[in-house]
Amino acid sequence: MHFTPFSTGKLALLALSSSILAQPTVEKRSLIIDLDLAKSFGAVAGTSLNNTGATSITGDCGTCPGSTITGFPPGKCSGTSSANDTPGCNAEATCITAYNNARAQQPTSALGNADLGGLTFAPGVYTFPGQDAKLTGNVTIDGKSDPKGQWIFLINNTFTAAANSRVVTINGAQACHIYFVAAEAATVGEASVMQGNILAYNTITVSNAASNQGIFCALNGTLTLNNNSITAQPNCTS
Ligand SMILES: *[C@@H]1O[C@H](CO)[C@@H](O)[C@H](O)[C@H]1NC(C)=O
Ligand SMILES: *[C@@H]1O[C@H](CO)[C@@H](O)[C@H](O)[C@H]1NC(C)=O
Ligand SMILES: *[C@@H]1O[C@H](CO)[C@@H](O)[C@H](O)[C@H]1NC(C)=O
Ligand SMILES: *[C@@H]1O[C@H](CO)[C@@H](O)[C@H](O)[C@H]1NC(C)=O
Ligand SMILES: *[C@@H]1O[C@H](CO)[C@@H](O)[C@H](O)[C@H]1NC(C)=O
């Protein structure tokens, strides 16, 4: 009988200490990554932007310090194409800053699995058990009704979205606040439907008929596109 009040007190203490422990995590998570001068861009590459087929980019396109942009037309860039000029170099520099800021974030969850497929994510900074991460199938990004919610997936090597993968947003999650940050290359498989800013330190290869609402930044490599639909996200609310 006397165990009851003892256990209740212990539980209250546990609840109190876990809420205290949770505070620094929330504080560190609150640094919002901002794409700033790169917001109007759909495609940015450090060396070259190579397109094949009927790619449609709603937004700007650019390279810096490389100056090679090929395959436009048949590709279309609705905004400005900036080959190693001021807007292109501002976009590249902004992508690098966003990449570095993302990598400096304190992770809020260490995932047990390298595959995001089939999982649902609240806002947070996520790491993976190995060097690579992938998306096979659907990942659900849950905004929890907070329009400022931000998701950062920190990948130490490559990120690979398999063919027909999909990022599904619910409860007010905004594509402009989703970041896939790969320290090496990123690959998006055929007909995948992505939502988010894909920042890779090296190359990014996007396969036929894949789409993205968000930017592709291939920071120090080539961005290879093939009949893709890309929509920049300059008007993020909050
Ligand atoms: C991109 O295109 C340029 C110009 O055609 C070419 O020199 C370069 O090898 C291509 N890069 C890749 C990775 O395909
Ligand atoms: C990923 O890189 C970070 C920072 O360098 C390191 O702390 C972490 O242990 C690495 N993760 C894996 C799975 O190697
Ligand atoms: C993935 O999402 C799409 C669109 O929301 C849906 O039609 C499809 O059934 C989902 N696939 C799986 C495996 O859940
Ligand atoms: C180009 O992508 C669209 C989807 O956006 C697809 O319907 C079409 O078949 C693709 N074209 C080719 C030549 O594969
Ligand atoms: C990657 O690109 C950035 C910005 O263009 C540059 O400052 C950095 O030196 C590059 N890193 C490598 C390893 O080339």
Short mmCIF file of N, CA, C and O in Angstrom, two decimals, residues 91-141:
data_model
loop_
_atom_site.label_atom_id
_atom_site.label_comp_id
_atom_site.label_asym_id
_atom_site.label_seq_id
_atom_site.Cartn_x
_atom_site.Cartn_y
_atom_site.Cartn_z
N ALA A 91 23.22 32.60 -54.91
CA ALA A 91 22.43 31.39 -54.63
C ALA A 91 23.34 30.26 -54.15
O ALA A 91 23.03 29.57 -53.17
N GLU A 92 24.47 30.07 -54.84
CA GLU A 92 25.43 29.03 -54.43
C GLU A 92 25.94 29.29 -53.01
O GLU A 92 25.98 28.39 -52.17
N ALA A 93 26.30 30.55 -52.72
CA ALA A 93 26.81 30.89 -51.38
C ALA A 93 25.73 30.66 -50.33
O ALA A 93 26.02 30.18 -49.22
N THR A 94 24.49 30.99 -50.67
CA THR A 94 23.39 30.80 -49.72
C THR A 94 23.15 29.31 -49.47
O THR A 94 22.88 28.91 -48.33
N CYS A 95 23.25 28.51 -50.52
CA CYS A 95 23.10 27.05 -50.36
C CYS A 95 24.20 26.50 -49.45
O CYS A 95 23.95 25.65 -48.60
N ILE A 96 25.43 26.98 -49.63
CA ILE A 96 26.55 26.52 -48.80
C ILE A 96 26.30 26.90 -47.34
O ILE A 96 26.50 26.10 -46.43
N THR A 97 25.84 28.13 -47.11
CA THR A 97 25.55 28.58 -45.74
C THR A 97 24.45 27.73 -45.12
O THR A 97 24.55 27.29 -43.97
N ALA A 98 23.39 27.48 -45.90
CA ALA A 98 22.28 26.65 -45.38
C ALA A 98 22.79 25.25 -45.06
O ALA A 98 22.44 24.67 -44.03
N TYR A 99 23.64 24.70 -45.95
CA TYR A 99 24.23 23.37 -45.74
C TYR A 99 25.04 23.35 -44.43
O TYR A 99 24.86 22.48 -43.58
N ASN A 100 25.91 24.34 -44.26
CA ASN A 100 26.76 24.38 -43.06
C ASN A 100 25.92 24.58 -41.80
O ASN A 100 26.17 23.94 -40.77
N ASN A 101 24.92 25.45 -41.88
CA ASN A 101 24.05 25.67 -40.71
C ASN A 101 23.27 24.41 -40.37
O ASN A 101 23.09 24.08 -39.20
N ALA A 102 22.81 23.71 -41.41
CA ALA A 102 22.06 22.46 -41.16
C ALA A 102 22.97 21.45 -40.47
O ALA A 102 22.59 20.82 -39.49
N ARG A 103 24.19 21.31 -40.96
CA ARG A 103 25.11 20.32 -40.39
C ARG A 103 25.52 20.67 -38.96
O ARG A 103 25.93 19.80 -38.21
N ALA A 104 25.42 21.94 -38.62
CA ALA A 104 25.80 22.36 -37.27
C ALA A 104 24.67 22.16 -36.25
O ALA A 104 24.86 22.39 -35.07
N GLN A 105 23.49 21.76 -36.73
CA GLN A 105 22.35 21.60 -35.82
C GLN A 105 22.55 20.42 -34.88
O GLN A 105 23.13 19.40 -35.27
N GLN A 106 22.03 20.57 -33.70
CA GLN A 106 22.04 19.47 -32.74
C GLN A 106 20.92 18.50 -33.12
O GLN A 106 19.77 18.90 -33.18
N PRO A 107 21.25 17.23 -33.40
CA PRO A 107 20.19 16.28 -33.76
C PRO A 107 19.18 16.12 -32.61
O PRO A 107 19.56 16.15 -31.44
N THR A 108 17.91 15.98 -32.98
CA THR A 108 16.89 15.71 -31.96
C THR A 108 16.55 14.23 -31.90
O THR A 108 16.05 13.76 -30.90
N SER A 109 16.83 13.48 -32.99
CA SER A 109 16.55 12.04 -32.99
C SER A 109 17.57 11.31 -33.83
O SER A 109 17.84 11.71 -34.97
N ALA A 110 18.13 10.23 -33.30
CA ALA A 110 19.00 9.34 -34.07
C ALA A 110 18.11 8.18 -34.53
O ALA A 110 17.64 7.40 -33.70
N LEU A 111 17.88 8.12 -35.82
CA LEU A 111 16.99 7.07 -36.34
C LEU A 111 17.68 5.71 -36.29
O LEU A 111 18.90 5.62 -36.42
N GLY A 112 16.87 4.66 -36.15
CA GLY A 112 17.42 3.31 -36.09
C GLY A 112 17.53 2.68 -37.46
O GLY A 112 18.11 1.60 -37.62
N ASN A 113 16.97 3.35 -38.46
CA ASN A 113 16.87 2.76 -39.79
C ASN A 113 17.38 3.75 -40.84
O ASN A 113 17.18 4.95 -40.69
N ALA A 114 18.00 3.25 -41.89
CA ALA A 114 18.50 4.13 -42.95
C ALA A 114 17.42 4.53 -43.93
O ALA A 114 17.62 5.42 -44.74
N ASP A 115 16.27 3.86 -43.88
CA ASP A 115 15.20 4.10 -44.87
C ASP A 115 14.05 4.88 -44.25
O ASP A 115 13.44 4.44 -43.26
N LEU A 116 13.73 6.03 -44.86
CA LEU A 116 12.64 6.87 -44.36
C LEU A 116 11.28 6.34 -44.76
O LEU A 116 10.25 6.79 -44.25
N GLY A 117 11.26 5.41 -45.71
CA GLY A 117 9.99 4.91 -46.28
C GLY A 117 9.06 4.35 -45.23
O GLY A 117 9.49 3.61 -44.34
N GLY A 118 7.79 4.73 -45.31
CA GLY A 118 6.77 4.19 -44.41
C GLY A 118 6.72 4.90 -43.06
O GLY A 118 5.86 4.59 -42.24
N LEU A 119 7.61 5.86 -42.83
CA LEU A 119 7.65 6.52 -41.52
C LEU A 119 7.01 7.91 -41.59
O LEU A 119 6.86 8.49 -42.66
N THR A 120 6.65 8.42 -40.40
CA THR A 120 6.05 9.75 -40.26
C THR A 120 6.94 10.57 -39.33
O THR A 120 7.37 10.07 -38.30
N PHE A 121 7.21 11.81 -39.72
CA PHE A 121 8.14 12.63 -38.95
C PHE A 121 7.51 13.93 -38.47
O PHE A 121 7.01 14.72 -39.27
N ALA A 122 7.62 14.17 -37.16
CA ALA A 122 7.33 15.48 -36.58
C ALA A 122 8.54 16.36 -36.87
O ALA A 122 9.61 15.85 -37.23
N PRO A 123 8.40 17.69 -36.72
CA PRO A 123 9.57 18.55 -36.94
C PRO A 123 10.76 18.10 -36.09
O PRO A 123 10.58 17.66 -34.94
N GLY A 124 11.97 18.20 -36.64
CA GLY A 124 13.15 17.80 -35.89
C GLY A 124 14.37 17.71 -36.77
O GLY A 124 14.31 17.96 -37.99
N VAL A 125 15.48 17.35 -36.15
CA VAL A 125 16.75 17.17 -36.84
C VAL A 125 17.13 15.70 -36.68
O VAL A 125 17.33 15.23 -35.56
N TYR A 126 17.19 14.99 -37.77
CA TYR A 126 17.32 13.53 -37.73
C TYR A 126 18.65 13.05 -38.30
O TYR A 126 19.12 13.55 -39.33
N THR A 127 19.24 12.05 -37.63
CA THR A 127 20.46 11.42 -38.15
C THR A 127 20.19 9.93 -38.37
O THR A 127 19.17 9.39 -37.92
N PHE A 128 21.11 9.28 -39.04
CA PHE A 128 20.93 7.89 -39.48
C PHE A 128 22.00 6.99 -38.86
O PHE A 128 23.07 7.45 -38.48
N PRO A 129 21.70 5.67 -38.80
CA PRO A 129 22.64 4.77 -38.14
C PRO A 129 23.92 4.51 -38.94
O PRO A 129 24.93 4.12 -38.37
N GLY A 130 23.88 4.72 -40.25
CA GLY A 130 25.07 4.49 -41.07
C GLY A 130 25.37 5.73 -41.89
O GLY A 130 24.82 6.80 -41.65
N GLN A 131 26.25 5.60 -42.85
CA GLN A 131 26.68 6.75 -43.65
C GLN A 131 25.64 7.20 -44.67
O GLN A 131 25.60 8.36 -45.03
N ASP A 132 24.83 6.25 -45.17
CA ASP A 132 23.88 6.57 -46.25
C ASP A 132 22.45 6.56 -45.74
O ASP A 132 22.14 5.92 -44.73
N ALA A 133 21.58 7.24 -46.46
CA ALA A 133 20.15 7.20 -46.13
C ALA A 133 19.38 7.05 -47.43
O ALA A 133 19.87 7.43 -48.51
N LYS A 134 18.18 6.47 -47.33
CA LYS A 134 17.37 6.32 -48.53
C LYS A 134 15.90 6.55 -48.23
O LYS A 134 15.48 6.60 -47.07
N LEU A 135 15.16 6.69 -49.29
CA LEU A 135 13.70 6.77 -49.21
C LEU A 135 13.14 5.78 -50.21
O LEU A 135 13.38 5.91 -51.41
N THR A 136 12.43 4.78 -49.71
CA THR A 136 11.80 3.79 -50.58
C THR A 136 10.31 3.86 -50.29
O THR A 136 9.90 3.53 -49.18
N GLY A 137 9.51 4.35 -51.24
CA GLY A 137 8.08 4.49 -50.99
C GLY A 137 7.76 5.87 -50.43
O GLY A 137 8.40 6.84 -50.80
N ASN A 138 6.80 5.92 -49.53
CA ASN A 138 6.32 7.22 -49.03
C ASN A 138 6.91 7.55 -47.67
O ASN A 138 6.98 6.70 -46.81
N VAL A 139 7.26 8.81 -47.50
CA VAL A 139 7.57 9.32 -46.16
C VAL A 139 6.54 10.41 -45.88
O VAL A 139 6.20 11.20 -46.77
N THR A 140 6.02 10.44 -44.67
CA THR A 140 5.02 11.43 -44.30
C THR A 140 5.64 12.47 -43.38
O THR A 140 6.26 12.13 -42.37
N ILE A 141 5.49 13.73 -43.77
CA ILE A 141 6.04 14.84 -43.00
C ILE A 141 4.85 15.54 -42.34
O ILE A 141 4.00 16.11 -43.01
#
